[in-house]
Structure formats: structure tokens, C-alpha cells
Coordinates of C-alpha atoms in Angstrom, one line a residue:
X139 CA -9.4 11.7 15.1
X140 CA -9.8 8.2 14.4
X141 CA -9.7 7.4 10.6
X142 CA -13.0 6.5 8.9
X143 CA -14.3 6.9 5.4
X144 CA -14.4 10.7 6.0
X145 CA -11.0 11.1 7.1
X146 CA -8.9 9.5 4.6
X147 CA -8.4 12.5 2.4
X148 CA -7.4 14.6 5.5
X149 CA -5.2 11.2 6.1
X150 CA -3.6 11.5 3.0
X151 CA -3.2 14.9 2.6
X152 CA -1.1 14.9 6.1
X153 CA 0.9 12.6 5.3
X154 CA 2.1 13.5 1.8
X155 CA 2.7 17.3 2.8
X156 CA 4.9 19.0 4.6
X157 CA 4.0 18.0 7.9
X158 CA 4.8 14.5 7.3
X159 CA 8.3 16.4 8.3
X160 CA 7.6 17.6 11.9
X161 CA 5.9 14.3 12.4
X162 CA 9.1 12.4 11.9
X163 CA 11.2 15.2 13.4
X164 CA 8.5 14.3 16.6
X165 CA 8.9 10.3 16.4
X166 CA 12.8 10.7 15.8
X167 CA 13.5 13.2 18.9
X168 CA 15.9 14.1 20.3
X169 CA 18.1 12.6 17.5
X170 CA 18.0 15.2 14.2
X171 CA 15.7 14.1 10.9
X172 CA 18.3 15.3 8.5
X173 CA 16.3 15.4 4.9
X174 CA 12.9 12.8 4.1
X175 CA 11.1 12.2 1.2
X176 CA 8.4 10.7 0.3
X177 CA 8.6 7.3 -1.3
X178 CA 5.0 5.4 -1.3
X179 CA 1.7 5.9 -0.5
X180 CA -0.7 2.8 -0.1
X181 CA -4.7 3.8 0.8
X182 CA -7.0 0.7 1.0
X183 CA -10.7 2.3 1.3
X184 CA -12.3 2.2 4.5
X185 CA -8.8 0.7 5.9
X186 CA -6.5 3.2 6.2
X187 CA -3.2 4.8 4.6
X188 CA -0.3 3.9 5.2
X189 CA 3.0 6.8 3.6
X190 CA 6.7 5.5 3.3
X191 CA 9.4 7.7 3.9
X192 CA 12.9 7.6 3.0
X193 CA 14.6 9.4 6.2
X194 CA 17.8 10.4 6.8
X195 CA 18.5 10.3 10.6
X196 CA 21.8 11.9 12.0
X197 CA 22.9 10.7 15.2
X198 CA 24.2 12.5 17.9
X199 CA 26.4 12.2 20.8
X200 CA 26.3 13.1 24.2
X201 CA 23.3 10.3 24.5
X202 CA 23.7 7.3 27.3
X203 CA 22.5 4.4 25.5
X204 CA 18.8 3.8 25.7
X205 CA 18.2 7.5 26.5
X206 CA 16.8 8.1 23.3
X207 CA 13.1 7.4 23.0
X208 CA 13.2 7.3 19.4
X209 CA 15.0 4.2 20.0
X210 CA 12.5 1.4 19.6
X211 CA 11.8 2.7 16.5
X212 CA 14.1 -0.6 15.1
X213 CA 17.5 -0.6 14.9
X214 CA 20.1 -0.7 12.2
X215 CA 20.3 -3.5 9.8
X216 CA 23.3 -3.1 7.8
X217 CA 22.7 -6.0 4.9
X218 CA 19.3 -5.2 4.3
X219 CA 18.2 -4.4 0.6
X220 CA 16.9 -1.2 -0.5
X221 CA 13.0 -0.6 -1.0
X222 CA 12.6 -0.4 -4.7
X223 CA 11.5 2.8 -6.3
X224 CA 8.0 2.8 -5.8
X225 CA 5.1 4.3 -8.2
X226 CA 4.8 7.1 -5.8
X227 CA 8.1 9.2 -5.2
X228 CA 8.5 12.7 -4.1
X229 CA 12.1 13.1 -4.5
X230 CA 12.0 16.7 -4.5
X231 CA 10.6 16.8 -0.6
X232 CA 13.8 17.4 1.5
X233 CA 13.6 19.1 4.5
X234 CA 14.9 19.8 7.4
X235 CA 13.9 19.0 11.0
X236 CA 15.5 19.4 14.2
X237 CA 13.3 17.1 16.8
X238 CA 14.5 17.8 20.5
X239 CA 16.1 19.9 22.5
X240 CA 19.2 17.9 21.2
X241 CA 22.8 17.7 22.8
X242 CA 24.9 20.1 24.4
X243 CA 26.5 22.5 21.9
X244 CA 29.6 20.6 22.8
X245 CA 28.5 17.7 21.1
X246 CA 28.8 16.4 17.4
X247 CA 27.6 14.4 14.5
X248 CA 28.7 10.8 14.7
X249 CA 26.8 9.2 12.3
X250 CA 24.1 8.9 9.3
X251 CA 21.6 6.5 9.5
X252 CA 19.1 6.4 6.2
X253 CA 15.8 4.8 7.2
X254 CA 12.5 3.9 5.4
X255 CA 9.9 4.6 7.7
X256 CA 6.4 3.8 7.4
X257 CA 3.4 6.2 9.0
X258 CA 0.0 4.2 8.9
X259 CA -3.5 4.9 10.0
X260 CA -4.1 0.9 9.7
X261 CA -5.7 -1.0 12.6
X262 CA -2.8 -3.2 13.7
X263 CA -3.6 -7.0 14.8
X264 CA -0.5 -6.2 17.3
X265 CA -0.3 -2.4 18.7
X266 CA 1.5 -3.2 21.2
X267 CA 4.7 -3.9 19.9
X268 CA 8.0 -2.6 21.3
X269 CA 9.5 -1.1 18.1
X270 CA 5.7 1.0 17.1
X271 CA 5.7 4.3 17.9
X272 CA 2.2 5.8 18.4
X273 CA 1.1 9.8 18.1
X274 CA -1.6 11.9 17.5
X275 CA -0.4 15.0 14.4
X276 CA -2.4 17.0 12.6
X277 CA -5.7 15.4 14.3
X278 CA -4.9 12.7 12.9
X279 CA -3.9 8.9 14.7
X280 CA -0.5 7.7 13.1
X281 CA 1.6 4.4 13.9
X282 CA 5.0 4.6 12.7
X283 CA 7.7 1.7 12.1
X284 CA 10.8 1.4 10.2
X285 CA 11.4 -1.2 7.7
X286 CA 12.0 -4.2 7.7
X287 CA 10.0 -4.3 11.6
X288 CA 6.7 -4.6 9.9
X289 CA 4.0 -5.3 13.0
X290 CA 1.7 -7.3 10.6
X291 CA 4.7 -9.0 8.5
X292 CA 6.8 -10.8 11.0
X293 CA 9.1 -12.5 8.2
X294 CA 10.0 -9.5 6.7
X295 CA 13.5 -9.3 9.0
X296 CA 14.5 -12.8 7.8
X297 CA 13.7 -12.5 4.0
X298 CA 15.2 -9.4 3.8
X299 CA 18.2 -10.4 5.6
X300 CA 20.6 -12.7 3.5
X301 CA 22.7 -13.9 7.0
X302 CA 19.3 -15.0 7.8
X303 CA 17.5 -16.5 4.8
X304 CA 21.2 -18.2 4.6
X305 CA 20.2 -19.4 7.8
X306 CA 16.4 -20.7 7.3
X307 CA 17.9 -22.1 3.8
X308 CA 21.2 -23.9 5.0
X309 CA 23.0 -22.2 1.9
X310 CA 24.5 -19.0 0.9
X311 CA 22.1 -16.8 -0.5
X312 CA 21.4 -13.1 -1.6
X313 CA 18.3 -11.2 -1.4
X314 CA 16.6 -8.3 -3.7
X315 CA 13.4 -6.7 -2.3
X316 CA 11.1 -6.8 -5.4
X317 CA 8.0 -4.8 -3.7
X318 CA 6.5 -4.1 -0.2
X319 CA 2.9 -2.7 0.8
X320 CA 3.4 -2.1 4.1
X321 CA 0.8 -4.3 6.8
X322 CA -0.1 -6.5 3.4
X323 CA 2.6 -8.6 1.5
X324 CA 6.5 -8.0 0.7
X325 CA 8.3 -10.2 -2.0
X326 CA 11.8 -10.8 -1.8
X327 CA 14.2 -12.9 -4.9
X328 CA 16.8 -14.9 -3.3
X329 CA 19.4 -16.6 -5.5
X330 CA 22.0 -18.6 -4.4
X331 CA 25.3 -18.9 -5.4
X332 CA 25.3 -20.3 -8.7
X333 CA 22.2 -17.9 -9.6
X334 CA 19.4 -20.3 -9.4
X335 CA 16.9 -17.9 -7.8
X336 CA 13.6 -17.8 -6.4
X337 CA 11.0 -15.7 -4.7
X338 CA 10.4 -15.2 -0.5
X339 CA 6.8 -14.2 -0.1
X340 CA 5.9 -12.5 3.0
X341 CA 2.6 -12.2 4.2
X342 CA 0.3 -12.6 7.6
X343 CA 1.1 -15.9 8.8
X344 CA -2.7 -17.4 8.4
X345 CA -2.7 -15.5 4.8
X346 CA 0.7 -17.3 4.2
X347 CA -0.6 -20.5 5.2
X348 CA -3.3 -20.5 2.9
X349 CA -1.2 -19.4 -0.4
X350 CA 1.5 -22.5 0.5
X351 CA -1.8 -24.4 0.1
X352 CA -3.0 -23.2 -2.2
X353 CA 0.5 -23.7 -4.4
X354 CA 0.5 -27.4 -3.2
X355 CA -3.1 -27.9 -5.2
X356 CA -1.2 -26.4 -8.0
X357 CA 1.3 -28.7 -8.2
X358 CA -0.7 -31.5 -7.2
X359 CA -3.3 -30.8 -10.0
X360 CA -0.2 -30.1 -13.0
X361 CA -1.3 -26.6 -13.2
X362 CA 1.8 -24.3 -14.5
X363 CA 2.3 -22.7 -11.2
X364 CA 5.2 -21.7 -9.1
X365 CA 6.2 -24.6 -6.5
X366 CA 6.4 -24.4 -2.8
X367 CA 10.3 -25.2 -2.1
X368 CA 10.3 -23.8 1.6
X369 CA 8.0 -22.3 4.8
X370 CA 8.1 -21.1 8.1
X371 CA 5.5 -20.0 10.7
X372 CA 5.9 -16.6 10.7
X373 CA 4.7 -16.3 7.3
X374 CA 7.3 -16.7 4.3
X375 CA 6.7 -18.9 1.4
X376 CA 9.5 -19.4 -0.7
X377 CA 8.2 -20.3 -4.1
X378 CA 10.1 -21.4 -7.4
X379 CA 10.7 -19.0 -10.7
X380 CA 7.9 -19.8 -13.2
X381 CA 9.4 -20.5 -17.1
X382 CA 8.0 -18.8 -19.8
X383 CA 7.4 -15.1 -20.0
X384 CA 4.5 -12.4 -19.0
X385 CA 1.6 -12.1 -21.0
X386 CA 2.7 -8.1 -20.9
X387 CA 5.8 -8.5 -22.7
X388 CA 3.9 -10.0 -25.3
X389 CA 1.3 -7.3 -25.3
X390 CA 4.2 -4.6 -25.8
X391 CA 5.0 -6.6 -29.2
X392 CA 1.7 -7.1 -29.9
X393 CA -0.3 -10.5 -30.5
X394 CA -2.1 -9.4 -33.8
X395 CA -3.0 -12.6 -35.3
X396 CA -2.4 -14.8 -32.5
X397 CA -4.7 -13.2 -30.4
X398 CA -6.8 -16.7 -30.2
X399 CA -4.3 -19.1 -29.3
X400 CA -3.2 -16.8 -26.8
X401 CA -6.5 -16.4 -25.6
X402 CA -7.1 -20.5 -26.0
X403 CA -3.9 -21.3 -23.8
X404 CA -5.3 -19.1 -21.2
X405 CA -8.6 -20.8 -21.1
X406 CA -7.0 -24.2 -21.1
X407 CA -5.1 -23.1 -17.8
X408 CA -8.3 -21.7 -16.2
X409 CA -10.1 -25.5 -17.6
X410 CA -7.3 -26.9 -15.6
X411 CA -7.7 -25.7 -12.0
X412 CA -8.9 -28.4 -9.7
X413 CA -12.0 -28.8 -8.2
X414 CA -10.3 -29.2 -4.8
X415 CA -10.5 -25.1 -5.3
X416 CA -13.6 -25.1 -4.7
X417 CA -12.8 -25.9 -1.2
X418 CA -11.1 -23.2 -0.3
X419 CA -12.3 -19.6 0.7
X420 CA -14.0 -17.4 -1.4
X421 CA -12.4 -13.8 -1.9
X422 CA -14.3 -10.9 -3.7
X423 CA -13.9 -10.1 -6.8
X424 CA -13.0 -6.1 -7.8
X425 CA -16.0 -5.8 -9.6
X426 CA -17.5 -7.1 -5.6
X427 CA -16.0 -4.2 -4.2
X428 CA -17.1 -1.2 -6.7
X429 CA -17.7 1.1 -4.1
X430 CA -14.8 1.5 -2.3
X431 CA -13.5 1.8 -5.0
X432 CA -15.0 5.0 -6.3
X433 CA -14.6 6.5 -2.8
X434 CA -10.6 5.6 -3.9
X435 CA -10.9 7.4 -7.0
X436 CA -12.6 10.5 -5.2
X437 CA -9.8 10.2 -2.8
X438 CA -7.2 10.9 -5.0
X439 CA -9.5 13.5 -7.3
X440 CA -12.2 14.8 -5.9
X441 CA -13.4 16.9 -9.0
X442 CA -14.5 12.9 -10.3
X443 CA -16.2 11.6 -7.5
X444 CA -19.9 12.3 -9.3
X445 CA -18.4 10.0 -12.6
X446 CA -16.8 7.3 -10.2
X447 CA -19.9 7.2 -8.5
X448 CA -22.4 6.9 -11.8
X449 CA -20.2 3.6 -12.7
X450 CA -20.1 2.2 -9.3
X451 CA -24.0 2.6 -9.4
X452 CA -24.2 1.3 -13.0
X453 CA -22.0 -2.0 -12.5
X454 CA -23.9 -2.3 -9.4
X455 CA -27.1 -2.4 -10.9
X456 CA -26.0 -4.7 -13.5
X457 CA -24.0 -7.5 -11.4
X458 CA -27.5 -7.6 -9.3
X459 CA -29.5 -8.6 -12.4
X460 CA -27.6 -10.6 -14.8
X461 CA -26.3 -13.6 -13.4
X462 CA -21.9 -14.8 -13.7
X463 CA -22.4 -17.7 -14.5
X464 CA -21.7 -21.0 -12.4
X465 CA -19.4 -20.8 -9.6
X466 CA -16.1 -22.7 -10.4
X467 CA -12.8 -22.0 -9.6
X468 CA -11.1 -19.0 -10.8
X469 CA -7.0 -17.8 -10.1
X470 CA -8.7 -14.3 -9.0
X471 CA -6.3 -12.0 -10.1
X472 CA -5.6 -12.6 -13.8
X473 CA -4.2 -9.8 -15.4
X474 CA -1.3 -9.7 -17.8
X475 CA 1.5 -9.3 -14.9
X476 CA 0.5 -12.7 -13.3
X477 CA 0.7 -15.0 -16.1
X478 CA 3.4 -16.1 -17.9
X479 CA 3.4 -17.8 -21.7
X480 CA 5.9 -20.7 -22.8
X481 CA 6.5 -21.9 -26.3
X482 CA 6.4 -26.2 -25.9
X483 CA 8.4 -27.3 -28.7
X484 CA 7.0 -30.3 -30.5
X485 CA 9.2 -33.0 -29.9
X486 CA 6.8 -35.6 -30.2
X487 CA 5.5 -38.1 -32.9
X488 CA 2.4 -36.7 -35.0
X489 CA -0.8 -37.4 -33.5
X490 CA -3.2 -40.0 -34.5
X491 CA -5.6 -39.1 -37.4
X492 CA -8.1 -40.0 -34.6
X493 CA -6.6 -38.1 -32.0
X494 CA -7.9 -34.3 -31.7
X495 CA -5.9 -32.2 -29.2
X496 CA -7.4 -29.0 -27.3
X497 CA -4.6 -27.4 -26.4
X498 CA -3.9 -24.7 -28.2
X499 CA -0.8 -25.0 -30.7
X500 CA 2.1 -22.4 -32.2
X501 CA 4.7 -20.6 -30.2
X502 CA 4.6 -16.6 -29.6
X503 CA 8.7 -15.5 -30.1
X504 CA 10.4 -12.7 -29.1
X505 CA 11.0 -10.1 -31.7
X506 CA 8.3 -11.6 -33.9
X507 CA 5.6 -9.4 -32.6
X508 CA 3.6 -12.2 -32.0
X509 CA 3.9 -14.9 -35.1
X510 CA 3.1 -18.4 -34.7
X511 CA 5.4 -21.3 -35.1
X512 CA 5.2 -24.9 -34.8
X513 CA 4.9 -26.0 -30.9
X514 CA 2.8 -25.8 -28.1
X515 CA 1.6 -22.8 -26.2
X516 CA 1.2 -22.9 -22.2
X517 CA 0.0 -20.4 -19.8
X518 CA 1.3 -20.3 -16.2
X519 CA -0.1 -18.2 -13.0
X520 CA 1.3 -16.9 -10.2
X521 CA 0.3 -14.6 -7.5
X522 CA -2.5 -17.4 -6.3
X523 CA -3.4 -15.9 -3.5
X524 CA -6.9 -15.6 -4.5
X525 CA -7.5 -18.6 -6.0
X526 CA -10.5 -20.0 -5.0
X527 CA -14.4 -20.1 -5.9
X528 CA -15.4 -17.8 -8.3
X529 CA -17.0 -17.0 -11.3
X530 CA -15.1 -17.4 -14.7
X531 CA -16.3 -14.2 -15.9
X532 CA -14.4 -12.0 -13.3
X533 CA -11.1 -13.7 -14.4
X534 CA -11.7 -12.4 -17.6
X535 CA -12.6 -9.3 -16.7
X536 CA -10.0 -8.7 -14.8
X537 CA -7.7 -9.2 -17.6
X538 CA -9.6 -6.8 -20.2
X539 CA -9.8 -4.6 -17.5
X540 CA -6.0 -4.1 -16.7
X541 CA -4.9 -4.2 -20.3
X542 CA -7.8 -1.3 -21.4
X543 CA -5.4 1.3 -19.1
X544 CA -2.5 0.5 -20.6
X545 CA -3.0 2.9 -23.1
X546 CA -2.6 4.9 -20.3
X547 CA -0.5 3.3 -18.1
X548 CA 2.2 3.3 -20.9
X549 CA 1.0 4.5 -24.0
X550 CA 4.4 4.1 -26.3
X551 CA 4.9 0.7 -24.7
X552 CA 1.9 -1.1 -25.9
X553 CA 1.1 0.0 -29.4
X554 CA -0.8 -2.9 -30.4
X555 CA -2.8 -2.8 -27.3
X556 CA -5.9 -2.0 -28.8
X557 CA -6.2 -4.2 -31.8
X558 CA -5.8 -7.1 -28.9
X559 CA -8.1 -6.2 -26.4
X560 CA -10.8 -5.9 -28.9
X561 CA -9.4 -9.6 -30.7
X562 CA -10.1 -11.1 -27.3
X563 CA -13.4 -8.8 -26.5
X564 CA -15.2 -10.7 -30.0
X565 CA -13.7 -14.0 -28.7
X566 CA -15.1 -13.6 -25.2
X567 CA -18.7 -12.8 -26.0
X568 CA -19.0 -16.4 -27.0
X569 CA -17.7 -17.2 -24.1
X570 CA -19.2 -15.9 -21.7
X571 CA -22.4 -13.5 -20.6
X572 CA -21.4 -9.9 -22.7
X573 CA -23.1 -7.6 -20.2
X574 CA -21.4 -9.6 -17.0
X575 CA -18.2 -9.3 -18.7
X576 CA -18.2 -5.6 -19.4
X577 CA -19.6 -4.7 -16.1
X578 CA -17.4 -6.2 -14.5
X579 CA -14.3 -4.7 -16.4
X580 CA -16.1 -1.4 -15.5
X581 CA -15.6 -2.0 -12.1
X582 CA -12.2 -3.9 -12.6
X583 CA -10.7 -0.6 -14.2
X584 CA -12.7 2.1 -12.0
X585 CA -10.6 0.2 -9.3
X586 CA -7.4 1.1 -11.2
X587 CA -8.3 4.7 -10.8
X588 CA -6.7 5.9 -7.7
X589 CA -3.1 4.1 -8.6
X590 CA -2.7 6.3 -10.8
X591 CA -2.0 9.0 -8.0
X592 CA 1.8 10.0 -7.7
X593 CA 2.9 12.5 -5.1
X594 CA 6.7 13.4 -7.1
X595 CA 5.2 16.3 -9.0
X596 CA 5.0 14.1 -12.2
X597 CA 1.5 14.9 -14.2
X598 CA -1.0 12.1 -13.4
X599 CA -4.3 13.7 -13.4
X600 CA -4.6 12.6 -17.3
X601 CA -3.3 9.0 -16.8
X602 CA -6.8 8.9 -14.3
X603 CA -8.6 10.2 -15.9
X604 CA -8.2 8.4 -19.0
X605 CA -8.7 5.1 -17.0
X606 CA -12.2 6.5 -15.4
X607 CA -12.8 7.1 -19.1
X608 CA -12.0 3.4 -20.1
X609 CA -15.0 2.4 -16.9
X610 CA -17.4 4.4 -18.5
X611 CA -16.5 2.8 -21.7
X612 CA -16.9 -0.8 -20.2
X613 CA -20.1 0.0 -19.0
X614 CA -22.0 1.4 -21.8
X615 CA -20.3 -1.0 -23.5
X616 CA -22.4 -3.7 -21.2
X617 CA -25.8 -1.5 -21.4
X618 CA -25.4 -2.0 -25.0
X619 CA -26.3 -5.5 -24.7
X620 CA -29.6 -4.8 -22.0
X621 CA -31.9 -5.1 -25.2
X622 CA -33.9 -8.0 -26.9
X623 CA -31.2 -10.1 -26.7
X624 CA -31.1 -12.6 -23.7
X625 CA -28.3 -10.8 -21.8
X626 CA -27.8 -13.7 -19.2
X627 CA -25.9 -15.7 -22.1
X628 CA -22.9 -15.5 -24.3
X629 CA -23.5 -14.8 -28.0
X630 CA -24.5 -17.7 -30.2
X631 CA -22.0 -18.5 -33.2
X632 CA -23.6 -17.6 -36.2

């Protein structure tokens, strides 16, 4: 069957059970599958799922070269870098599969070859690529590749290969695979030989394109932001490290009483993007999307589909009636992870009496759980890809949204989580429209929902729960305000 909205779950379940075995034992014929696991799973509603599977392939003799048609499934790369341990990991699944009629009894194994093979559902811009192998199991259309031939990622091979980014770079180099989503985007950290290092991002080539653009306004404008030292056509950006540390780590030890210069540095980067963004496409925020979504969440527990729904229905209602706010440009994607804090020491004169700054001041340390000392506080971004036309108050949501499942997520590693969420939740409502913020965290976390799936046998069902819980939250939280007062702006200060 051809995969549609319907099909995903019978998708998914195919190809995180043990059939996902005979599939490979099929695509690897007549050479043996000698154990597999599961290692990822990636489902984008209403395009596709896409499993990776850490194989162990034993070859066989008694094959003329080129005999085997499980050949053009790549070859063997000997200095590429491991996939990292993903979210989802079913190290448990190991089974074996004997695909073929095999060799003659005479013959022997030679070799052991371990593979990471990716199975997708995907539509493919390219299907017709030698290394793809195509088949039908379970009812079900399947594309398979093995890492790093990625059909939609043609850079992949060279940023994973340190001969090769040696190569593109005209100095000796070595690579670390830092995450891959098969079809989507892969990052890589190079670091050369006296350990200056930086990060190879791998995307579509017109996708790529746009985010070396996109870091070029950046740097033009003096936004903290990661700088563009290198490019090819095929889709690799190669991007410098960004000083400072994440906003998470600072979470963890918790911001207490700085919670508003914090909050204030962040604003100040936002203030800073330049209108030249407003050039550039617009992507869609999560709160854009809420649908999918909840179809997600269902996906991955069914028994919530009814409660996904209601808040899917409820943002929806709510996004269509109370207006954002003016389009400006927004980094689309600002949540803890992707921005990064740095303490400015003041090394300068004292101002003027007449001179007033706005940027915020004091430094956040480590081990200080978040006191302020004398300096200046910055906030850098990365992961720009979505930078672009927006409305301010999906940036902000997406941030209370991510940190309101940490609880969650993490619960020992972010104590303080909850006194800083709601710090910045009272700031914010000056800010900005308190029912268009909340509804959109509502549909910023329902989004969350379905990553918290895991396929190793560890307990997740709670951790999803408890973030469909924290939707629900953000949207009553936003009907709250649907009374006398005029919900289409932020609170006054009294």
C-alpha cells in the first residue's frame, strides 16, 4: 500500500517489529543478516517514516563479484563515524536472518560488515538511484539505503568522511557525527588538528543554500550567530562554534532571580534581527501545524488521540480569532537547545550619567545557580534555518513550550524548571498577547508528544503523557484570558 495518513501506524508498527528482520534478511540476500536492531525512528505526519537499523551483515564466499544484488545497497566506508545513540534504541532486538539460498555448504564466512541501514516510506526527490533498494513487505512500500548514501543528503559521504572533508578543507581534519534524521538534515563537528572545531551541516542543497544565507545576514547584521566558514553545492555548510553556553545548562542550575535579565538578553537578540529577514521565506510555525501534530501523538498512543485532538481544536480556534501580533522577523525555532548565553565582562569606562543602555547587564556563572555579577549578558542563536517572517509571539512560545516538558523530559535535571517558566510566563504577558502566547505553547508542546516514543523497552508512556498534560495546561491557561479583558493585547503594567 502506498503510505497516507491512515497507514502510518501500520508503517510504524512494521518497521519497529520483528519483521523489520525478514525485510532486511530480503534487501541483504543472498549475503546473511547476522543480528539488527533497531536504532531510530523518525515519523513526520502525512510524510512518511523513516526506521534506522543497526545491521550486522556477514559476508560470504563463493560469490563472483557483482553477483550479489544486495550490492548497491552502498559499499563499505571504513573511516566513517558511528551514528550516535539515538532517542529511540531497541538494543534488545537481535535476530537472526538467513536471506538466500546462500553458498555452497563448502563455503565460509569471510567477513563482518556492521551497517546502519535506513527503511523509509518517504517520497524521494531521486528514486532512481543506484544504491536504493525498493520492495513491497508487509503491504507496505519501503525504500532502503545504508548510511552515509542518503538519496536526499548528497553531502553526507563527504562530511562524514575525514579523507574527504580533508579534502574539501585543504587541511587535516577529523569528523564526529553529532545527529542524522534521515532524508532531512545530518550535522557533523570537524576539528582540525590543533582542536579548533566546527560544525558540517548537511541538508537538501536548495535548503542548504538558504541557511548559508541566511547565516551571511547574521553576520552582516552583528547578530550572535554562528559564521559561514565554508560551502559546497551539494549541500554542506560548514559553520563556526558559537561562544557562550546553552540556555539549558543554565536551566538545570536554575535562573531564580535572574530570570529577567535572562529573559531581557533574549529579547535584545530577537530586537536585533534585521529587516533584510523579512525578505526571506516564511516557514510555519508549530503552533501552524497543530494537526499533524495530534495525528503524531495518536500515532504513537492511540488511547490519546480524543485529548490530542480537543487541543488541536482548541489552539485552532484560538490562533483564528486573536490576532499574533505584527509580522517581524522571528529565529523560528527558539527553544533552550538553540541559544546560547555569554557573560561580557565590563572592560569598559562607566557610562555617561546621560547615557542609558538597554542591554541587559550581570553575568549568569557556572556553579552559581544563576547569580548575577557585574558584566554584560548576550544571547546567541543557532539552528537558523527558520529564520524568517514571523510573529514574535511564536518564538516565545516555542521556548515556554519546550521548557514546560522538561519536567518530563528530565525531571532530576531541571529542578528549578518551574519557578523559571513561570518568572518568564508574568514577564511575557506584558509582552505580548496572553491568550496568543499560551495557545500557541499548547500547540508547541502537543507537538512534543510523539518524541517521546522509544521502541528499547524503556517506559515512556508517562513521559507523554505528562507532556499532553502540560498542552492542556497551556490552553486553559489561554481560555483563561477569553473574558472582559481585551485578549488581542499584552497586559498593561499596573
Amino acid at each position: 500500500m502506498a503510505i497516507t495518513d491512515g497507514g502510518e501506524a501500520q508503517a510504524l508498527a512494521l518497521l519497529t517489529s520483528g519483521e523489520a528482520g525478514a525485510m532486511l534478511a530480503v534487501a541483504y540476500a543472498p549475503r546473511a543478516v547476522h543480528s539488527w536492531a533497531v536504532h531510530s525512528v523518525h515519523h513526520r505526519p502525512g510524510a512518511g517514516v523513516t526506521v534506522g537499523y543497526q545491521v550486522v551483515v556477514t559476508a560470504e564466499v563463493g560469490y563472483a563479484a557483482g553477483a550479489n544484488p544486495g550490492a548497491s545497497m552502498g559499499t563499505a566506508a571504513r573511516d566513517l563515524p558511528k551514528v550516535p545513540t539515538g532517542a529511540a534504541v531497541r538494543s534488545g532486538a537481535s535476530n537472526n536472518f538467513a536471506g538466500g539460498a546462500g553458498p555452497s555448504a563448502a563455503a565460509t564466512a569471510t567477513a563482518t560488515e556492521e551497517k546502519y541501514v535506513c527503511a523509509s516510506t518517504a517520497q524521494l526527490s531521486r528514486p532512481d538511484l543506484p544504491f536504493l533498494k525498493h520492495m513491497t513487505h508487509g503491504g507496505v512500500q519501503v525504500t532502503l539505503w545504508e548510511y552515509p548514501y542518503d538519496p536526499e543528503l548528497p553531502a553526507l559521504a563527504v562530511a562524514c568522511s575525514p579523507r574527504k572533508m580533508s579534502e574539501l578543507l585543504g587541511k587535516r581534519v577529523g569528523v564526529e557525527l553529532k545527529s542524522y534524521r534521515p532524508t532531512r538534515r545530518a550535522v557533523v563537528r570537524v576539528v582540525d588538528e590543533a582542536g579548533k572545531g566546527a560544525f558540517a551541516k548537511v541538508l537538501k542543497p536548495p535548503a542548504a543554500g538558504s541557511l548559508a544565507k541566511r547565516h551571511h545576514m547574521l553576520t552582516a547584521a552583528g547578530v550572535p550567530a554562528p559564521r559561514v566558514l565554508a560551502e559546497n553545492e551539494q549541500g554542506l555548510v560548514l559553520i563556526s562554534q558559537l561562544a557562550g553556553e546553552p540556555l539549558a545548562n543554565a536551566l538545570g542550575r536554575g535562573l531564580l532571580g535572574q530570570a529577567r535579565a535572562v529573559l531581557d538578553s533574549l529579547e535584545a537578540t530577537l530586537d536585533a534581527l534585521p529587516d533584510s529577514v523579512m525578505q526571506l521565506s516564511r516557514r510555519a510555525a508549530w503552533s501552524d501545524r497543530v494537526e499533524h501534530y495530534a495525528h503524531a501523538a495518536a500515532t504513537a498512543l492511540p488511547q490519546i488521540r480524543s485529548r490530542a485532538e480537543a487541543v488541536a481544536h482548541g489552539v485552532r480556534q484560538i490562533l483564528s480569532t486573536v490576532p499574533a501580533g505584527p509580522l517581524q522577523p522571528v529565529h523560528g525555532d527558539f527553544y533552550e537547545a538553540n541559544i546560547f548565553l555569554r557573560n561580557i565582562p565590563e572592560t569598559t569606562a562607566p557610562a555617561s550619567p546621560n547615557t542609558t543602555s538597554t542591554r541587559p547587564q550581570g553575568r549568569i556563572q557556572e556553579g552559581t545557580r544563576g547569580r548575577v555579577q557585574g558584566g554584560r549578558l548576550e544571547a546567541g542563536i543557532i539552528d537558523v534555518d527558520s529564520l524568517g517572517p514571523g510573529y514574535r509571539v511564536d518564538d516565545w512560545a516555542c521556548l515556554l513550550g519546550h521548557m514546560s516538558v522538561l519536567p518530563h523530559l528530565a525531571p532530576a535535571s531541571y529542578p528549578h524548571i518551574r519557578h523559571d517558566l513561570e518568572s518568564f510566563c508574568r514577564m511575557l504577558e506584558y509582552r505580548v498577547s496572553p491568550p496568543a502566547l499560551y495557545a500557541r505553547c499548547a500547540g508547541v508542546t502537543l507537538s512534543l508528544v510523539a518524541g517521546a516514543a522509544r521502541v528499547d523497552g524503556t517506559p515512556w508512556e508517562e513521559d507523554a503523557l505528562g507532556r499532553l498534560t502540560e498542552a492542556e495546561n497551556w490552553l486553559r491557561r489561554a481560555q483563561s484570558f477569553l473574558g472582559p479583558v481585551d485578549p488581542r493585547q499584552p497586559r498593561k503594567l499596573r
